[in-house]
Short mmCIF file of C-alpha atoms in Angstrom, two decimals:
data_model
loop_
_atom_site.label_atom_id
_atom_site.label_comp_id
_atom_site.label_asym_id
_atom_site.label_seq_id
_atom_site.Cartn_x
_atom_site.Cartn_y
_atom_site.Cartn_z
CA MET A 1 75.04 257.05 8.32
CA GLU A 2 75.10 260.77 7.69
CA SER A 3 72.64 260.91 10.18
CA ALA A 4 74.22 259.04 13.27
CA ALA A 5 77.66 260.90 12.21
CA SER A 6 76.22 264.26 13.13
CA VAL A 7 75.15 263.66 15.73
CA LEU A 8 78.85 263.00 18.14
CA ARG A 9 79.66 265.65 19.76
CA LYS A 10 82.95 267.12 19.53
CA THR A 11 85.39 268.49 22.87
CA PRO A 12 87.15 271.71 21.98
CA LEU A 13 90.15 270.59 21.02
CA TYR A 14 88.15 268.91 17.89
CA PRO A 15 90.20 271.30 14.78
CA VAL A 16 93.34 270.60 16.98
CA HIS A 17 93.20 266.64 15.93
CA ARG A 18 91.90 267.15 12.51
CA GLU A 19 94.30 269.61 12.39
CA SER A 20 97.39 266.98 13.16
CA GLY A 21 96.29 263.88 11.31
CA ALA A 22 94.78 262.52 13.85
CA LYS A 23 92.43 259.07 13.01
CA MET A 24 89.34 260.13 13.94
CA VAL A 25 86.46 257.10 16.08
CA PRO A 26 82.41 257.59 17.46
CA PHE A 27 83.33 256.69 21.03
CA GLY A 28 80.84 257.03 23.99
CA GLY A 29 78.90 259.33 21.77
CA TRP A 30 81.76 261.41 21.20
CA GLU A 31 83.91 262.19 18.02
CA MET A 32 87.65 261.34 19.06
CA PRO A 33 90.84 260.82 17.84
CA VAL A 34 91.89 256.66 18.40
CA GLU A 35 95.50 257.66 17.00
CA TYR A 36 98.28 260.36 16.08
CA SER A 37 101.26 258.55 15.30
CA GLY A 38 100.12 254.54 15.81
CA LEU A 39 99.03 253.13 18.74
CA ILE A 40 102.68 251.14 19.72
CA SER A 41 105.04 254.13 19.35
CA GLU A 42 102.14 256.43 21.36
CA HIS A 43 101.91 253.33 23.79
CA MET A 44 105.28 253.00 24.38
CA ALA A 45 106.38 257.25 24.57
CA VAL A 46 103.34 257.70 27.38
CA ARG A 47 105.16 254.23 28.97
CA THR A 48 109.19 255.76 28.47
CA ALA A 49 108.58 259.53 28.14
CA ALA A 50 105.13 261.11 27.72
CA GLY A 51 101.55 261.32 26.52
CA LEU A 52 99.03 263.59 26.10
CA PHE A 53 95.38 262.99 25.84
CA ASP A 54 91.98 264.74 24.77
CA VAL A 55 89.59 263.64 28.12
CA SER A 56 87.35 266.17 27.20
CA HIS A 57 85.35 264.31 26.43
CA MET A 58 84.57 263.26 30.32
CA GLY A 59 81.97 264.28 32.55
CA GLU A 60 82.10 266.74 35.66
CA PHE A 61 79.71 267.03 38.16
CA GLU A 62 79.36 269.35 41.72
CA VAL A 63 78.04 268.16 44.74
CA SER A 64 78.02 271.69 47.46
CA GLY A 65 76.03 272.34 50.16
CA PRO A 66 76.44 271.12 53.61
CA GLY A 67 74.33 268.47 52.65
CA ALA A 68 76.57 267.29 49.39
CA LEU A 69 78.73 264.98 51.63
CA ALA A 70 75.54 262.41 53.96
CA PHE A 71 75.08 262.28 50.25
CA LEU A 72 78.11 260.84 48.66
CA GLN A 73 78.08 258.71 51.11
CA ARG A 74 74.61 257.41 49.81
CA VAL A 75 75.00 257.42 46.73
CA THR A 76 78.97 256.23 46.46
CA SER A 77 81.47 253.07 47.28
CA ASN A 78 84.24 254.81 48.82
CA ASN A 79 84.39 256.88 51.82
CA VAL A 80 84.46 260.62 51.04
CA ALA A 81 85.06 261.35 54.47
CA LYS A 82 88.33 259.96 54.10
CA LEU A 83 88.88 262.86 52.04
CA VAL A 84 90.77 265.86 52.99
CA ASP A 85 90.56 269.93 50.76
CA GLY A 86 92.78 268.67 48.02
CA GLN A 87 91.90 264.98 48.10
CA ALA A 88 90.10 262.87 45.45
CA GLN A 89 89.81 259.34 45.50
CA TYR A 90 88.21 256.42 43.05
CA SER A 91 84.84 255.55 43.36
CA ALA A 92 82.36 254.31 42.34
CA LEU A 93 77.87 254.48 41.85
CA PRO A 94 76.02 251.49 43.14
CA MET A 95 72.42 250.20 42.60
CA PRO A 96 70.80 248.67 45.00
CA THR A 97 72.35 245.38 43.56
CA GLY A 98 75.77 246.17 44.20
CA ALA A 99 76.90 246.23 39.95
CA PRO A 100 78.02 250.21 39.74
CA VAL A 101 76.02 252.68 37.41
CA ASP A 102 79.04 253.88 36.86
CA ASP A 103 82.86 254.50 37.98
CA VAL A 104 84.06 257.98 39.25
CA ILE A 105 86.74 259.91 41.13
CA VAL A 106 85.49 261.89 44.09
CA SER A 107 87.45 265.09 44.75
CA ARG A 108 86.64 267.25 48.13
CA ARG A 109 86.98 270.93 46.51
CA ALA A 110 86.14 271.61 50.03
CA ALA A 111 83.90 270.33 53.66
CA ASP A 112 80.89 270.49 51.73
CA ARG A 113 81.63 271.13 47.89
CA TYR A 114 83.12 267.97 45.76
CA LEU A 115 83.24 267.88 42.14
CA LEU A 116 82.62 264.15 40.36
CA VAL A 117 84.16 262.90 37.23
CA VAL A 118 82.16 260.10 35.26
CA ASN A 119 82.30 258.34 32.74
CA ALA A 120 81.88 260.51 29.23
CA SER A 121 79.58 257.52 27.74
CA ASN A 122 77.43 257.59 30.76
CA ILE A 123 77.14 261.66 31.81
CA ASP A 124 73.62 261.88 30.91
CA LYS A 125 72.87 258.02 33.24
CA ASP A 126 75.10 259.20 35.77
CA TYR A 127 72.68 262.43 36.39
CA ARG A 128 69.53 261.35 36.05
CA TRP A 129 70.58 258.30 38.77
CA LEU A 130 71.99 260.55 40.95
CA GLN A 131 69.25 263.07 40.68
CA ASP A 132 66.62 260.27 41.47
CA GLN A 133 68.40 259.08 44.57
CA GLU A 134 67.32 263.08 46.11
CA PRO A 135 70.38 265.33 46.91
CA THR A 136 69.56 266.23 50.29
CA GLY A 137 70.91 269.42 50.89
CA CYS A 138 73.04 270.00 48.40
CA GLU A 139 72.86 271.20 45.09
CA LEU A 140 73.81 268.29 42.04
CA ARG A 141 75.50 270.27 38.38
CA ASN A 142 76.42 269.25 35.21
CA ARG A 143 79.31 271.05 34.51
CA SER A 144 81.07 269.02 32.26
CA ASP A 145 80.36 271.08 29.44
CA GLU A 146 82.63 273.82 31.28
CA PHE A 147 85.50 272.55 30.96
CA ALA A 148 87.98 270.49 29.76
CA LEU A 149 90.08 268.11 31.30
CA LEU A 150 93.89 266.73 29.81
CA ALA A 151 95.49 264.07 30.60
CA LEU A 152 99.16 264.38 30.79
CA GLN A 153 101.19 260.49 31.66
CA GLY A 154 104.94 259.82 31.56
CA PRO A 155 107.38 259.64 33.59
CA LYS A 156 108.28 263.37 32.00
CA SER A 157 105.15 264.10 32.86
CA GLN A 158 106.06 266.85 35.93
CA GLU A 159 110.18 268.19 33.73
CA ILE A 160 107.37 269.41 30.81
CA LEU A 161 104.56 270.02 33.24
CA GLN A 162 106.66 272.23 36.00
CA GLY A 163 107.96 274.95 33.57
CA LEU A 164 104.26 276.09 32.53
CA THR A 165 103.14 276.58 35.92
CA SER A 166 103.59 278.33 39.11
CA LEU A 167 102.35 275.69 41.19
CA ASP A 168 104.92 272.85 43.27
CA LEU A 169 104.46 269.34 41.41
CA ALA A 170 106.11 267.78 43.90
CA SER A 171 103.97 268.57 46.38
CA ILE A 172 101.25 266.73 44.96
CA ARG A 173 100.68 263.74 45.37
CA TYR A 174 99.54 260.64 43.96
CA TYR A 175 95.73 261.29 44.09
CA HIS A 176 95.61 264.91 44.80
CA PHE A 177 95.26 268.23 43.47
CA ALA A 178 95.51 271.32 43.90
CA THR A 179 94.99 274.94 42.03
CA GLY A 180 96.47 277.23 39.84
CA THR A 181 97.75 278.78 37.13
CA VAL A 182 98.69 276.61 34.12
CA ASP A 183 99.76 278.60 31.35
CA GLY A 184 98.39 281.81 32.49
CA SER A 185 94.55 280.04 32.66
CA GLU A 186 93.05 278.47 36.45
CA ALA A 187 93.44 275.11 36.14
CA THR A 188 92.88 271.95 38.35
CA VAL A 189 95.87 269.84 38.02
CA SER A 190 95.74 266.27 39.93
CA ARG A 191 98.57 264.10 39.74
CA THR A 192 95.88 261.15 38.56
CA GLY A 193 95.11 259.03 35.37
CA TYR A 194 94.25 255.72 33.66
CA THR A 195 98.22 254.79 32.45
CA GLY A 196 99.84 252.97 35.43
CA GLU A 197 101.92 256.22 34.91
CA ASP A 198 102.38 258.78 36.26
CA GLY A 199 100.81 261.86 35.60
CA PHE A 200 98.19 264.94 35.86
CA GLU A 201 95.19 265.84 34.76
CA ILE A 202 94.56 268.90 34.27
CA LEU A 203 91.05 270.22 34.19
CA VAL A 204 90.54 274.06 32.46
CA SER A 205 87.38 276.28 31.28
CA ALA A 206 86.59 274.88 27.69
CA ASP A 207 88.23 277.57 26.04
CA ARG A 208 91.40 277.47 27.61
CA ALA A 209 91.97 273.90 26.20
CA GLU A 210 93.63 274.59 22.57
CA PRO A 211 96.32 277.42 23.74
CA LEU A 212 96.86 275.11 26.48
CA TRP A 213 97.21 271.66 24.63
CA ARG A 214 99.71 273.24 21.89
CA LYS A 215 101.29 274.63 24.46
CA LEU A 216 102.33 271.39 25.85
CA ILE A 217 102.61 269.42 22.95
CA GLU A 218 106.20 272.66 22.23
CA VAL A 219 107.02 272.16 25.75
CA GLY A 220 106.86 268.63 26.03
CA GLN A 221 108.42 267.97 22.40
CA PRO A 222 111.72 268.22 22.48
CA LEU A 223 110.97 265.67 25.79
CA GLY A 224 110.07 263.27 24.20
CA LEU A 225 105.99 264.55 23.76
CA VAL A 226 103.51 263.23 21.42
CA PRO A 227 99.90 262.95 21.77
CA ALA A 228 98.08 260.34 21.90
CA GLY A 229 94.84 258.69 21.44
CA LEU A 230 91.69 256.63 22.89
CA GLY A 231 93.97 253.78 21.66
CA ALA A 232 96.96 253.48 23.39
CA ARG A 233 94.70 255.03 26.75
CA ASP A 234 92.90 251.39 26.48
CA THR A 235 96.06 249.68 25.73
CA LEU A 236 97.70 251.27 28.60
CA ARG A 237 95.37 250.69 31.19
CA LEU A 238 94.81 247.12 30.36
CA GLU A 239 98.74 246.85 30.60
CA ALA A 240 97.79 248.60 34.78
CA ARG A 241 94.99 246.68 35.02
CA MET A 242 92.43 249.03 35.42
CA CYS A 243 88.99 248.54 34.67
CA LEU A 244 86.39 249.52 31.52
CA TYR A 245 83.05 250.86 32.53
CA GLY A 246 81.15 249.16 29.71
CA ASN A 247 83.65 246.37 28.63
CA ASP A 248 85.26 244.76 32.32
CA MET A 249 82.55 245.86 34.29
CA ASP A 250 78.24 247.01 34.30
CA GLU A 251 75.10 247.14 35.02
CA SER A 252 74.96 242.78 35.19
CA THR A 253 78.96 242.43 37.73
CA THR A 254 78.94 242.84 41.45
CA LEU A 255 82.06 245.34 42.28
CA VAL A 256 83.54 242.97 44.07
CA GLU A 257 83.81 241.07 41.72
CA ALA A 258 85.27 243.11 39.22
CA GLY A 259 87.48 243.29 41.58
CA LEU A 260 86.83 246.62 43.22
CA GLY A 261 86.38 245.23 46.89
CA TRP A 262 89.08 248.18 47.85
CA ILE A 263 86.85 250.94 46.55
CA VAL A 264 83.90 249.90 48.57
CA SER A 265 84.61 250.71 51.87
CA LEU A 266 82.53 249.01 55.46
CA ASP A 267 84.09 251.48 57.84
CA GLU A 268 82.50 252.75 60.26
CA ALA A 269 81.76 256.83 58.86
CA LYS A 270 80.43 255.23 55.89
CA GLY A 271 77.24 253.55 57.13
CA GLU A 272 74.52 252.44 54.62
CA PHE A 273 75.34 253.26 51.11
CA LEU A 274 72.85 251.95 48.20
CA GLY A 275 74.18 248.28 47.30
CA ARG A 276 75.99 247.37 50.31
CA PRO A 277 73.62 244.89 52.01
CA VAL A 278 74.71 242.47 48.31
CA LEU A 279 78.77 244.31 48.35
CA GLU A 280 79.12 243.44 52.50
CA PRO A 281 78.89 239.85 52.07
CA GLN A 282 80.57 239.20 49.30
CA LYS A 283 83.38 242.00 50.90
CA LYS A 284 83.50 239.50 53.62
CA SER A 285 83.29 235.08 51.42
CA GLY A 286 84.18 236.18 48.53
CA PRO A 287 81.48 236.38 45.58
CA PRO A 288 80.62 234.00 43.49
CA ARG A 289 82.44 235.26 40.72
CA LYS A 290 85.88 237.53 40.08
CA LEU A 291 87.51 239.49 37.33
CA VAL A 292 90.67 237.83 36.63
CA GLY A 293 94.27 238.84 34.42
CA PHE A 294 95.07 236.26 31.46
CA GLU A 295 97.90 235.56 28.96
CA MET A 296 97.94 234.11 26.14
CA VAL A 297 99.68 230.46 25.84
CA GLY A 298 98.22 229.44 22.54
CA ARG A 299 98.98 232.32 19.33
CA GLY A 300 95.13 234.84 19.09
CA ILE A 301 94.52 237.60 20.55
CA ALA A 302 91.76 237.47 23.01
CA ARG A 303 88.85 240.06 22.12
CA HIS A 304 85.66 241.31 24.07
CA GLY A 305 82.80 238.63 24.27
CA TYR A 306 84.96 236.09 23.16
CA PRO A 307 83.95 232.95 25.58
CA ILE A 308 86.02 231.66 28.15
CA LEU A 309 85.82 227.92 28.17
CA LEU A 310 87.10 226.01 31.44
CA LYS A 311 88.03 222.50 30.63
CA GLY A 312 85.08 222.29 27.95
CA GLN A 313 82.45 224.38 29.61
CA GLY A 314 81.02 227.68 29.17
CA VAL A 315 81.90 230.18 32.02
CA GLY A 316 81.53 233.18 30.75
CA ALA A 317 83.64 235.44 28.37
CA VAL A 318 86.47 238.02 27.71
CA THR A 319 85.31 241.74 28.76
CA SER A 320 89.27 242.81 27.35
CA GLY A 321 91.97 241.39 25.75
CA THR A 322 94.40 243.35 23.66
CA PHE A 323 98.18 242.95 22.19
CA ALA A 324 100.59 244.19 25.30
CA PRO A 325 102.47 246.78 23.28
CA PHE A 326 105.05 247.12 26.38
CA LEU A 327 104.94 243.52 27.37
CA GLN A 328 104.59 241.85 24.25
CA LYS A 329 102.24 239.57 25.24
CA ASN A 330 98.68 238.68 24.55
CA ILE A 331 96.69 239.62 27.56
CA GLY A 332 93.18 239.69 28.99
CA LEU A 333 90.80 240.17 31.54
CA GLY A 334 87.71 237.86 31.95
CA TYR A 335 84.95 236.23 34.56
CA LEU A 336 86.04 233.18 36.17
CA PRO A 337 84.45 231.78 38.74
CA THR A 338 85.72 232.04 42.45
CA ALA A 339 86.40 228.27 42.82
CA GLN A 340 89.08 227.70 39.92
CA SER A 341 90.63 231.70 39.40
CA ALA A 342 93.87 230.83 40.74
CA VAL A 343 96.57 232.59 39.77
CA GLY A 344 97.97 229.48 37.20
CA THR A 345 95.11 228.23 36.39
CA GLU A 346 94.51 227.25 32.81
CA PHE A 347 91.08 228.17 30.57
CA ASP A 348 90.68 228.07 27.21
CA VAL A 349 89.40 231.10 25.31
CA GLU A 350 87.44 230.61 22.15
CA ILE A 351 88.83 231.62 19.03
CA ARG A 352 86.37 231.65 15.74
CA GLY A 353 85.45 229.10 16.65
CA ARG A 354 89.17 227.45 18.02
CA LEU A 355 90.23 226.97 21.61
CA VAL A 356 93.29 228.14 22.59
CA PRO A 357 94.76 227.87 25.83
CA ALA A 358 95.40 230.79 27.88
CA ARG A 359 96.92 231.23 32.45
CA VAL A 360 95.56 232.93 35.17
CA VAL A 361 98.25 235.43 36.07
CA PRO A 362 99.23 237.82 38.69
CA THR A 363 97.35 241.63 37.42
CA PRO A 364 99.02 244.09 37.33
CA PHE A 365 100.26 242.66 33.95
CA TYR A 366 102.58 245.67 33.72
CA LYS A 367 104.13 247.90 37.59
CA ARG A 368 105.99 250.99 36.96
CA VAL A 369 109.18 250.88 38.54
CA LYS A 370 109.21 253.96 41.39
CA MET B 1 101.13 254.03 -2.73
CA TYR B 2 99.20 252.01 -5.89
CA PRO B 3 102.09 249.69 -8.15
CA GLU B 4 100.77 249.75 -11.97
CA ASP B 5 102.46 245.90 -11.72
CA LEU B 6 99.59 244.60 -9.49
CA ARG B 7 96.31 244.51 -9.66
CA PHE B 8 93.41 245.08 -6.84
CA THR B 9 90.55 244.45 -5.32
CA LYS B 10 87.53 246.05 -3.72
CA ASP B 11 88.47 244.78 -0.50
CA HIS B 12 91.87 245.89 -0.29
CA GLU B 13 94.30 243.36 -1.32
CA TRP B 14 96.20 242.97 -4.64
CA VAL B 15 98.10 240.36 -6.46
CA ARG B 16 101.00 240.20 -8.45
CA VAL B 17 101.06 238.03 -10.89
CA ALA B 18 103.97 236.18 -12.69
CA GLY B 19 103.57 232.96 -15.22
CA ASP B 20 101.18 231.14 -13.07
CA ARG B 21 101.84 232.23 -10.09
CA GLY B 22 100.02 234.83 -8.04
CA THR B 23 101.47 236.82 -5.26
CA VAL B 24 99.01 237.81 -2.45
CA GLY B 25 99.26 240.92 -0.22
CA ILE B 26 96.49 243.37 1.93
CA THR B 27 96.79 247.46 0.75
CA ASP B 28 99.08 250.66 1.59
CA TYR B 29 95.56 251.06 2.43
CA ALA B 30 93.90 248.53 4.14
CA GLN B 31 97.66 248.32 6.55
CA LYS B 32 96.87 252.52 7.29
CA GLN B 33 93.13 251.86 8.21
CA LEU B 34 93.51 248.86 10.07
CA GLY B 35 97.08 250.31 12.38
CA ASP B 36 99.69 248.56 14.03
CA VAL B 37 99.53 244.90 12.32
CA VAL B 38 100.36 242.39 15.52
CA PHE B 39 98.96 238.82 14.32
CA LEU B 40 98.82 236.99 11.17
CA GLU B 41 96.85 233.27 10.51
CA LEU B 42 97.84 232.41 7.00
CA PRO B 43 97.06 229.31 5.23
CA ASP B 44 99.83 226.46 5.01
CA ALA B 45 100.26 225.23 1.91
CA GLY B 46 98.54 222.83 -0.43
CA ARG B 47 95.65 224.71 0.50
CA ALA B 48 92.66 225.12 -1.99
CA LEU B 49 91.79 228.87 -2.50
CA LYS B 50 88.46 229.82 -4.59
CA ALA B 51 88.30 233.41 -5.79
CA GLY B 52 87.28 235.66 -2.77
CA GLU B 53 87.27 232.90 0.05
CA ASN B 54 88.85 233.54 3.55
CA PHE B 55 92.11 232.94 4.26
CA GLY B 56 92.71 233.80 6.93
CA THR B 57 93.71 236.65 9.46
CA VAL B 58 95.25 239.79 9.94
CA GLU B 59 95.04 241.78 13.10
CA SER B 60 96.00 244.94 14.60
CA VAL B 61 95.84 246.23 18.31
CA LYS B 62 92.09 247.51 17.95
CA ALA B 63 90.48 245.25 15.03
CA VAL B 64 90.59 241.74 14.02
CA SER B 65 89.85 241.87 9.85
CA GLU B 66 89.58 238.86 7.62
CA LEU B 67 91.45 238.13 4.39
CA LEU B 68 89.63 237.19 1.10
CA SER B 69 91.82 235.98 -1.65
CA PRO B 70 91.32 237.57 -4.92
CA VAL B 71 92.80 235.06 -6.57
CA ALA B 72 91.31 231.00 -7.38
CA GLY B 73 94.53 228.47 -7.40
CA GLU B 74 96.20 226.42 -5.05
CA VAL B 75 98.10 228.19 -2.05
CA VAL B 76 102.41 227.38 -3.57
CA GLU B 77 104.10 229.04 -0.44
CA ALA B 78 102.89 231.33 2.69
CA ASN B 79 105.40 233.80 3.98
CA ALA B 80 106.75 232.61 7.52
CA ALA B 81 108.78 235.14 8.08
CA LEU B 82 105.67 237.32 8.31
CA VAL B 83 104.05 235.43 10.55
CA LYS B 84 106.95 236.59 13.03
CA GLY B 85 107.17 240.19 12.28
CA PRO B 86 104.03 241.14 10.73
CA GLU B 87 104.42 244.40 11.23
CA ALA B 88 105.98 244.48 7.85
CA VAL B 89 102.33 244.46 6.64
CA ASN B 90 102.31 248.28 8.33
CA THR B 91 105.74 248.71 6.42
CA ASP B 92 106.23 247.51 2.95
CA PRO B 93 102.75 245.96 2.33
CA TYR B 94 103.72 246.01 -1.25
CA GLY B 95 107.44 243.98 -0.21
CA ALA B 96 108.37 242.59 2.59
CA GLY B 97 104.12 242.06 3.31
CA TRP B 98 103.15 239.88 1.05
CA MET B 99 101.59 237.05 1.96
CA LEU B 100 100.69 234.56 -0.07
CA VAL B 101 102.20 233.12 -3.70
CA VAL B 102 98.83 230.95 -5.95
CA LYS B 103 99.11 228.68 -8.03
CA LEU B 104 96.79 230.46 -10.66
CA ALA B 105 93.91 228.01 -11.38
CA GLU B 106 93.55 230.39 -13.77
CA PRO B 107 95.84 233.02 -14.90
CA ALA B 108 93.60 235.03 -16.83
CA ALA B 109 91.11 235.94 -14.24
CA VAL B 110 92.95 238.06 -12.94
CA ALA B 111 92.66 240.90 -15.92
CA ALA B 112 88.56 241.31 -14.31
CA LEU B 113 90.67 242.64 -11.46
CA MET B 114 90.98 246.36 -10.54
CA ASP B 115 94.20 248.16 -12.02
CA ALA B 116 96.06 250.43 -9.97
CA ALA B 117 94.23 253.96 -11.55
CA ALA B 118 90.55 252.35 -11.40
CA TYR B 119 91.59 251.55 -7.44
CA LYS B 120 93.23 254.12 -6.45
CA ALA B 121 89.37 256.18 -7.72
CA PHE B 122 87.90 253.33 -5.71
CA VAL B 123 90.45 254.42 -2.38
CA GLU B 124 89.55 258.17 -3.45
CA SER B 125 85.23 257.59 -3.56
CA GLU B 126 85.34 255.08 0.35
CA SER B 127 87.87 258.03 1.56
CA LYS B 128 85.34 260.98 1.01
#
């Protein structure tokens, strides 16, 4: 235990988390706060006011040079050519099988300079994967250690952040970003998130993270801002039906099966990319199985890995499941054969040896009122 | 919080004895470790339990935990109100958060469980 704990990495905000009494857990090789005041109260604060998350464990790669666009078109699934400066895009790094090495956000800083934000637990794997695809005419740099990333999420986010920055936040549209100063430090502010709420992700140099965190809490507290941990982040993203890599999709599920066909571009400008020969026919005529959202009908909470049975026959497993604090229901995601995946389909989840009925429902489970 | 009138187990359950009845729940330390409790499964009255036997499940948003009986005996009553409102496990673990009343098979065996001082020392050694 001792040696395992000592190899866990820490973000620049680690001392702040300890100081605030957060419950710390290992996550993807990092020691991260899972909750501060309580998961449910943090979840509700993000839905009704705002929450501040440390997501500095996520990785940042820069791809720059005249060949950057062509390289990214080849290794990602979405159409990078659609981006303009200051715009971001949800995408993935598909393997030839059509399954993702990771899901990523691609931001266009300039025509020849892009930033990829990748999952913390996949930083080393992604970097090796991208190197193996032989970037030509561009340079790939892992800049993860240089940055801290703070996610300010919830309906009060803009009001809280606007007082600290010269940027006009109202002019930053969803999945766009701008660079300016926040609390006196250079920062990139993007209107993105993983909660289903309006909000911003603020990228700053690692040494600026702590003063910025403290300032945001100070300014935001009167408006209901609370620090929020990975626990609430997970329940918030699940209510909004956002996939978690390693749970809902991994190297054994194609992007189309995971319901991510919308980030698989078959545009003419996109051209060939890894996995296209598998993904294109699946996108056109449907995959053999599909990730669906469900609600428990019987009493019980479905958890990752619990078997799914259709008429007594094992057909798959739950990939994510939780009590949904805002919806006050037990919800989850799991794979079903496409032919039996329609909304309203009833099936069973095996919970500790007992079959508990569940039903396919439309997703997202939660959608904010704009 | 280590009430003096309770006995405790290493699995973080407590029992309060009155005559031949024992009331059972989980400790304040256990509820803090779990986080917000949202689901509870308890046995029906009449079920015979051995000491250390699994009698149900408590789930927080993030974790599933088995409940182990600190005592042997027959379940007289399970806390139905707690099944409907399991958050009382967090807010009042030694009061409204009670889970079972058991008719004790061996009332004398309770003396072998930890008292408040011993349990406090145990928790402090575990959380180091």
